[in-house]
Amino acid sequence: MSDEQTGGKSHMADAAIRIEGLRKTYRGGKGQPEKQALKGIDLTVPRGSVFGLLGPNGAGKSTLINILAGLVVKSSGQVSIWGFDQDQYPRQSRAAIGVMPQELNLDPFFTPRGALEVQAGLYGVPKSERRSDEILELVGLSDKAEAYARTLSGGMRRRLLLAKALVHHPKVLVLDEPTAGVDIELRQMLWTNVRKLNEQGMTIILTTHYLEEAQEMCDEIAIINHGEKVAQDSTANLLGRMDSRTMVILPDNPIADLPSAAGVEAALRDDGNLVLTYRSTQTSAEQVLEAVRQADIRIRDVRTEEADLEDVFLALTSSQVDAPVDDQDQPRRGIHRVKL
Ligand SMILES: Nc1ncnc2c1ncn2[C@@H]1O[C@H](COP(=O)(O)OP(=O)(O)O)[C@@H](O)[C@H]1O
Ligand SMILES: [Mg+2]
């Protein structure tokens, strides 16, 4: 065993990924200002987990992923992959990770099998250990093994990108927005494979801007926004912290009195809708509806409002989330509509 390997292994004990103080500033140019895409991120991804990196467009997810993949050079900070510091042990850290990028960057002149062979060559996988056919089978591309990449549909190209990320049997598989704009079949293929690979021991990191997706797939979630980490916790704990609910009722009769009940905020919107916010851990939907009946309000329609990530950030970062809505001009401000 070489010194390099021993050195790496001496601190391999714990995490799949460890990131400390990671910063990235993209240089400006052609009239563009510089951009601080990552502003000092600390992040630890446990081994064996399905880990979600959640954040809206522009949050810095791909920048972080591409730094892990060695495709973007960080400005400062430390990154280690499977215990190997990226700067000290570039080869080992790269070998430990496979990345399915967000962008479809395929050489149009390769067939899927050819692309996998080239990728395996790049990673120094010996011929005897190559499993191109098995991987093509896994991603459902067996019958396209000899088709040129340029003739593949968008969905098939994504499958091929996943296949390429797997050729060197990485410890950590990273999927950058794998389901953005894909059809249901491909989405199911991805999730089936993610679960299967995770059961076989692979650590999975996926980025998404869909809360539901992170919630469905991940054991642990980190949320980033504007290049900063807003929260990191087990999915269960995170959801527990986001127990706010909003019920919107279209009344069938003029409202004389707003419903009142402990733990329920009621406000009437300009559009005539009655907006009720409450915490699901303290108040049940039934109690909210009972308060509405008590106020002699008949319900023509009722719905809950969709969560969006901004609301989640508000819920996680603002100490004022429980403040009553007092600004009638902007009745939706301060209402967090986290529906989980
Ligand atoms: N090559 C680049 N040059 C300059 N700015 C970039 C570059 N890549 C990304 N950015 C900017 O960095 C920020 C983070 O982008 P990105 O990491 O792609 O976010 P996400 O993947 O979460 O949508 C965005 O403001 C984006 O415009
Ligand atoms: Mg991205």
Coordinates of C-alpha atoms and ligand atoms in Angstrom, one line a residue:
M1 CA 0.0 0.0 0.0
S2 CA 1.4 3.4 -0.9
D3 CA 1.9 6.3 1.4
E4 CA -0.9 8.1 -0.4
Q5 CA -3.4 5.4 0.3
T6 CA -2.4 5.1 3.9
G7 CA -2.6 8.8 4.3
G8 CA -6.0 8.9 2.8
K9 CA -7.2 6.0 4.9
S10 CA -6.0 7.4 8.2
H11 CA -9.0 9.9 8.1
M12 CA -11.4 7.8 6.1
A13 CA -13.4 6.8 9.1
D14 CA -16.6 8.7 8.8
A15 CA -18.2 10.8 6.1
A16 CA -18.8 10.2 2.4
I17 CA -18.2 13.9 1.7
R18 CA -16.8 16.5 4.0
I19 CA -16.8 20.1 3.0
E20 CA -15.5 23.0 5.0
G21 CA -15.6 26.7 4.3
L22 CA -16.2 26.1 0.6
R23 CA -16.3 29.3 -1.5
K24 CA -16.6 29.9 -5.2
T25 CA -16.5 33.3 -6.9
Y26 CA -16.9 33.2 -10.6
R27 CA -14.9 35.9 -12.2
G28 CA -16.8 38.6 -14.0
G29 CA -16.0 39.7 -17.5
K30 CA -17.5 41.4 -20.5
G31 CA -19.4 43.8 -18.3
Q32 CA -20.6 41.1 -16.0
P33 CA -19.8 41.5 -12.3
E34 CA -18.2 38.7 -10.4
K35 CA -20.5 36.2 -8.8
Q36 CA -20.2 34.7 -5.3
A37 CA -21.9 31.4 -6.0
L38 CA -20.8 29.7 -2.7
K39 CA -20.2 31.8 0.4
G40 CA -18.5 29.5 2.8
I41 CA -20.4 26.2 2.9
D42 CA -19.8 23.5 5.6
L43 CA -21.4 20.2 4.7
T44 CA -21.0 16.6 5.8
V45 CA -22.7 13.8 3.9
P46 CA -23.0 10.5 5.9
R47 CA -21.9 7.3 4.3
G48 CA -24.7 5.1 3.0
S49 CA -27.2 7.9 2.9
V50 CA -29.5 9.3 0.2
F51 CA -28.7 12.9 0.7
G52 CA -30.7 15.8 -0.8
L53 CA -29.2 19.1 -1.7
L54 CA -32.2 21.3 -2.0
G55 CA -32.4 24.9 -3.3
P56 CA -34.0 27.1 -5.9
N57 CA -32.4 27.9 -9.2
G58 CA -29.2 29.8 -8.8
A59 CA -28.7 28.7 -5.2
G60 CA -25.2 27.2 -6.0
K61 CA -26.1 23.5 -6.2
S62 CA -24.4 22.7 -9.5
T63 CA -21.4 24.8 -8.5
L64 CA -21.0 22.7 -5.4
I65 CA -21.5 19.4 -7.4
N66 CA -19.1 20.4 -10.1
I67 CA -16.5 21.2 -7.5
L68 CA -17.0 17.7 -6.1
A69 CA -16.6 16.3 -9.6
G70 CA -13.5 18.3 -10.3
L71 CA -15.1 20.2 -13.1
V72 CA -15.1 23.6 -11.3
V73 CA -12.1 24.9 -9.3
K74 CA -13.1 26.2 -5.9
S75 CA -11.9 29.6 -4.7
S76 CA -11.2 28.4 -1.2
G77 CA -12.2 25.8 1.4
Q78 CA -11.6 22.1 1.9
V79 CA -13.3 19.2 0.2
S80 CA -12.7 15.5 0.9
I81 CA -14.4 12.6 -0.7
W82 CA -14.5 9.3 1.0
G83 CA -11.7 10.6 3.3
F84 CA -9.5 11.8 0.5
D85 CA -8.7 15.5 0.5
Q86 CA -9.3 16.7 -3.0
D87 CA -6.1 18.8 -3.2
Q88 CA -3.9 16.2 -1.5
Y89 CA -5.3 13.1 -3.2
P90 CA -6.9 14.3 -6.4
R91 CA -6.8 10.9 -8.1
Q92 CA -8.4 8.9 -5.2
S93 CA -11.0 11.6 -4.5
R94 CA -12.0 11.6 -8.1
A95 CA -12.2 7.8 -8.2
A96 CA -14.6 7.8 -5.3
I97 CA -17.2 9.8 -7.0
G98 CA -19.4 9.6 -10.1
V99 CA -21.4 12.5 -11.2
M100 CA -24.4 12.7 -13.5
P101 CA -24.3 16.3 -14.6
Q102 CA -27.2 18.6 -15.1
E103 CA -26.1 19.5 -18.6
L104 CA -26.3 17.0 -21.5
N105 CA -22.7 17.0 -22.4
L106 CA -22.2 14.0 -24.6
D107 CA -19.9 13.4 -27.6
P108 CA -22.4 12.9 -30.4
F109 CA -20.0 10.5 -32.3
F110 CA -19.9 7.8 -29.6
T111 CA -22.4 5.0 -29.2
P112 CA -23.5 4.3 -25.6
R113 CA -21.2 1.3 -25.4
G114 CA -18.4 3.3 -26.9
A115 CA -18.9 6.2 -24.4
L116 CA -18.8 3.8 -21.5
E117 CA -15.6 2.2 -22.7
V118 CA -14.0 5.6 -23.1
Q119 CA -15.1 6.7 -19.7
A120 CA -13.8 3.4 -18.2
G121 CA -10.5 4.0 -19.9
L122 CA -10.3 7.6 -18.4
Y123 CA -10.8 6.2 -15.0
G124 CA -8.3 3.3 -15.5
V125 CA -10.9 0.6 -15.0
P126 CA -9.2 -2.6 -16.3
K127 CA -10.9 -4.4 -19.1
S128 CA -11.7 -7.4 -16.9
E129 CA -13.6 -5.2 -14.5
R130 CA -15.7 -3.3 -17.0
R131 CA -19.4 -4.0 -16.9
S132 CA -20.7 -1.9 -19.8
D133 CA -23.5 -4.3 -20.7
E134 CA -24.6 -4.6 -17.2
I135 CA -24.7 -0.9 -16.7
L136 CA -26.5 -0.4 -20.0
E137 CA -29.1 -2.9 -18.9
L138 CA -29.5 -1.1 -15.6
V139 CA -30.4 2.2 -17.2
G140 CA -32.5 0.6 -19.9
L141 CA -30.2 1.3 -22.9
S142 CA -29.3 -2.2 -23.9
D143 CA -31.1 -2.0 -27.3
K144 CA -29.4 1.3 -28.0
A145 CA -25.9 0.2 -27.2
E146 CA -24.7 0.7 -30.8
A147 CA -26.7 3.8 -31.6
Y148 CA -24.9 7.1 -32.0
A149 CA -25.5 9.5 -29.2
R150 CA -26.8 12.2 -31.6
T151 CA -29.6 9.9 -32.5
L152 CA -30.7 9.4 -28.9
S153 CA -33.7 11.2 -27.4
G154 CA -33.2 13.6 -24.5
G155 CA -34.3 10.9 -22.1
M156 CA -31.9 8.3 -23.5
R157 CA -29.1 10.8 -23.2
R158 CA -29.8 11.2 -19.6
R159 CA -29.8 7.5 -19.1
L160 CA -26.4 7.4 -20.8
L161 CA -25.1 10.2 -18.4
L162 CA -26.2 8.0 -15.5
A163 CA -24.5 5.0 -17.0
K164 CA -21.2 7.0 -17.5
A165 CA -21.3 8.1 -13.8
L166 CA -21.4 4.4 -12.8
V167 CA -18.5 2.9 -14.9
H168 CA -15.8 3.2 -12.3
H169 CA -18.0 1.8 -9.4
P170 CA -17.9 5.0 -7.4
K171 CA -18.6 5.0 -3.6
V172 CA -20.6 8.2 -4.0
L173 CA -23.0 8.8 -6.9
V174 CA -24.2 12.4 -7.5
L175 CA -27.2 13.3 -9.6
D176 CA -27.6 16.9 -10.4
E177 CA -31.3 17.7 -11.0
P178 CA -31.9 14.3 -12.6
T179 CA -35.6 14.7 -13.0
A180 CA -35.8 18.3 -14.3
G181 CA -37.9 18.0 -17.4
V182 CA -37.9 14.2 -17.7
D183 CA -40.9 12.0 -18.3
I184 CA -42.5 9.8 -15.7
E185 CA -40.9 6.6 -17.0
L186 CA -37.4 8.0 -16.7
R187 CA -38.1 9.4 -13.3
Q188 CA -39.2 6.0 -12.1
M189 CA -36.1 4.4 -13.7
L190 CA -33.9 6.9 -11.8
W191 CA -35.6 6.4 -8.5
T192 CA -35.6 2.6 -8.8
N193 CA -31.9 2.6 -9.6
V194 CA -31.1 5.1 -6.8
R195 CA -32.8 2.9 -4.3
K196 CA -31.2 -0.2 -5.6
L197 CA -27.7 1.3 -5.7
N198 CA -28.2 2.7 -2.2
E199 CA -29.2 -0.7 -0.9
Q200 CA -26.0 -2.1 -2.4
G201 CA -24.1 0.4 -0.2
M202 CA -23.6 3.4 -2.6
T203 CA -24.0 6.9 -1.0
I204 CA -26.3 9.0 -3.2
I205 CA -26.4 12.8 -3.4
L206 CA -29.1 14.4 -5.5
T207 CA -29.9 18.0 -6.1
T208 CA -33.4 19.2 -6.7
H209 CA -35.5 22.3 -6.4
Y210 CA -38.5 20.2 -5.6
L211 CA -39.2 19.8 -2.0
E212 CA -41.5 16.8 -2.5
E213 CA -38.8 15.0 -4.4
A214 CA -36.2 15.6 -1.6
Q215 CA -38.8 14.5 0.9
E216 CA -39.7 11.3 -0.9
M217 CA -36.1 10.2 -1.7
C218 CA -33.8 11.5 0.9
D219 CA -32.8 10.4 4.5
E220 CA -31.1 13.7 5.1
I221 CA -31.5 17.1 3.4
A222 CA -29.3 20.2 3.3
I223 CA -31.0 23.4 2.0
I224 CA -28.9 26.0 0.3
N225 CA -30.0 29.4 -0.9
H226 CA -27.9 32.3 -2.4
G227 CA -24.7 30.3 -1.8
E228 CA -25.3 29.6 1.9
K229 CA -26.5 26.6 3.8
V230 CA -29.8 27.4 5.4
A231 CA -30.4 24.1 7.1
Q232 CA -29.3 20.5 7.3
D233 CA -31.1 17.8 9.1
S234 CA -32.7 14.4 8.8
T235 CA -35.8 14.6 6.5
A236 CA -38.0 13.8 9.5
N237 CA -36.6 16.5 11.7
L238 CA -36.7 19.1 8.9
L239 CA -40.4 18.3 8.2
G240 CA -41.2 18.6 11.9
R241 CA -39.7 22.1 11.8
M242 CA -41.9 22.9 8.9
D243 CA -45.3 22.1 10.4
S244 CA -47.0 25.3 9.3
R245 CA -50.2 24.8 7.2
T246 CA -52.3 27.2 5.3
M247 CA -55.9 26.5 4.5
V248 CA -57.7 28.8 2.0
I249 CA -61.5 29.0 2.2
L250 CA -63.8 30.6 -0.3
P251 CA -66.8 31.5 1.8
D252 CA -70.4 31.1 0.5
N253 CA -71.7 34.0 2.5
P254 CA -70.5 37.4 3.7
I255 CA -68.2 37.1 6.6
A256 CA -69.2 39.0 9.8
D257 CA -66.6 37.7 12.2
L258 CA -63.3 36.0 11.5
P259 CA -63.0 32.5 13.0
S260 CA -61.0 32.5 16.2
A261 CA -59.3 29.5 17.8
A262 CA -56.2 29.0 19.7
G263 CA -53.2 28.7 17.4
V264 CA -55.1 29.8 14.2
E265 CA -54.3 33.0 12.4
A266 CA -57.2 34.2 10.2
A267 CA -57.1 36.9 7.6
L268 CA -59.5 37.9 4.8
R269 CA -57.9 38.6 1.5
D270 CA -58.9 41.3 -1.0
D271 CA -60.1 38.5 -3.3
G272 CA -62.6 37.3 -0.7
N273 CA -60.7 34.3 0.3
L274 CA -60.3 33.5 4.0
V275 CA -56.8 32.4 4.8
L276 CA -56.1 30.4 7.9
T277 CA -52.6 29.5 9.1
Y278 CA -51.9 27.0 11.9
R279 CA -49.3 24.5 13.0
S280 CA -50.2 21.0 12.2
T281 CA -48.4 19.7 15.3
Q282 CA -50.6 21.9 17.5
T283 CA -53.9 22.2 15.7
S284 CA -55.8 19.7 13.5
A285 CA -57.5 20.6 10.3
E286 CA -60.7 19.5 11.9
Q287 CA -60.3 22.1 14.7
V288 CA -59.7 24.8 12.1
L289 CA -62.8 23.8 10.2
E290 CA -64.8 23.7 13.4
A291 CA -63.7 27.3 14.1
V292 CA -64.9 28.3 10.6
R293 CA -68.3 26.7 11.3
Q294 CA -68.5 28.4 14.7
A295 CA -68.1 31.8 12.9
D296 CA -71.1 30.9 10.7
I297 CA -69.1 30.7 7.6
R298 CA -70.3 28.4 4.9
I299 CA -67.6 26.8 2.8
R300 CA -68.0 26.9 -1.0
D301 CA -64.5 25.7 -1.6
V302 CA -61.4 24.8 0.4
R303 CA -57.9 24.1 -0.5
T304 CA -54.4 24.1 0.9
E305 CA -51.7 26.2 -0.8
E306 CA -48.7 24.8 -2.5
A307 CA -45.4 25.2 -0.7
D308 CA -42.6 26.9 -2.5
L309 CA -39.0 26.9 -1.4
E310 CA -39.0 30.6 -0.5
D311 CA -41.6 29.7 2.1
V312 CA -39.5 26.9 3.5
F313 CA -36.5 29.3 3.8
L314 CA -38.7 31.8 5.5
A315 CA -39.9 29.1 7.9
L316 CA -36.4 27.9 8.6
T317 CA -34.6 31.2 8.8
S318 CA -37.1 33.7 10.2
S319 CA -37.7 34.0 13.9
Q320 CA -40.9 35.9 13.0
V321 CA -42.8 33.0 11.3
D322 CA -45.4 33.1 14.0
A323 CA -46.1 36.8 13.8
P324 CA -49.7 37.7 13.0
V325 CA -50.4 39.0 9.5
D326 CA -51.0 42.7 10.1
D327 CA -50.2 44.2 6.8
Q328 CA -53.5 44.1 5.0
D329 CA -52.1 45.5 1.8
Q330 CA -49.9 42.5 1.4
P331 CA -51.9 39.8 3.1
R332 CA -49.7 37.0 1.9
R333 CA -46.5 38.3 3.2
G334 CA -45.5 36.6 6.4
I335 CA -47.9 33.7 5.7
H336 CA -45.8 30.7 5.1
R337 CA -47.5 28.2 2.9
V338 CA -45.4 25.2 3.6
K339 CA -47.6 22.2 2.7
L340 CA -45.8 19.0 3.5
Ligands
LIG1 N1 -19.6 29.7 -15.2 C1 -20.2 30.6 -14.5 N2 -19.8 31.9 -14.6 C2 -20.4 32.9 -13.9 N3 -21.5 32.7 -13.1 C3 -21.9 31.4 -12.9 C4 -21.3 30.3 -13.6 N4 -22.0 29.2 -13.3 C5 -22.9 29.5 -12.4 N5 -22.9 30.9 -12.2 C6 -23.8 31.6 -11.3 O1 -23.6 31.1 -10.0 C7 -24.8 31.0 -9.3 C8 -25.1 29.6 -8.9 O2 -25.3 28.8 -10.0 P1 -25.6 27.3 -10.0 O3 -24.5 26.7 -9.2 O4 -25.7 26.8 -11.4 O5 -26.9 27.2 -9.2 P2 -28.1 26.0 -9.1 O6 -27.4 24.8 -9.7 O7 -28.4 25.9 -7.7 O8 -29.2 26.5 -10.0 C9 -25.9 31.6 -10.3 O9 -26.1 33.0 -10.0 C10 -25.2 31.4 -11.6 O10 -25.7 32.4 -12.5
MG2 MG -28.0 23.5 -11.2

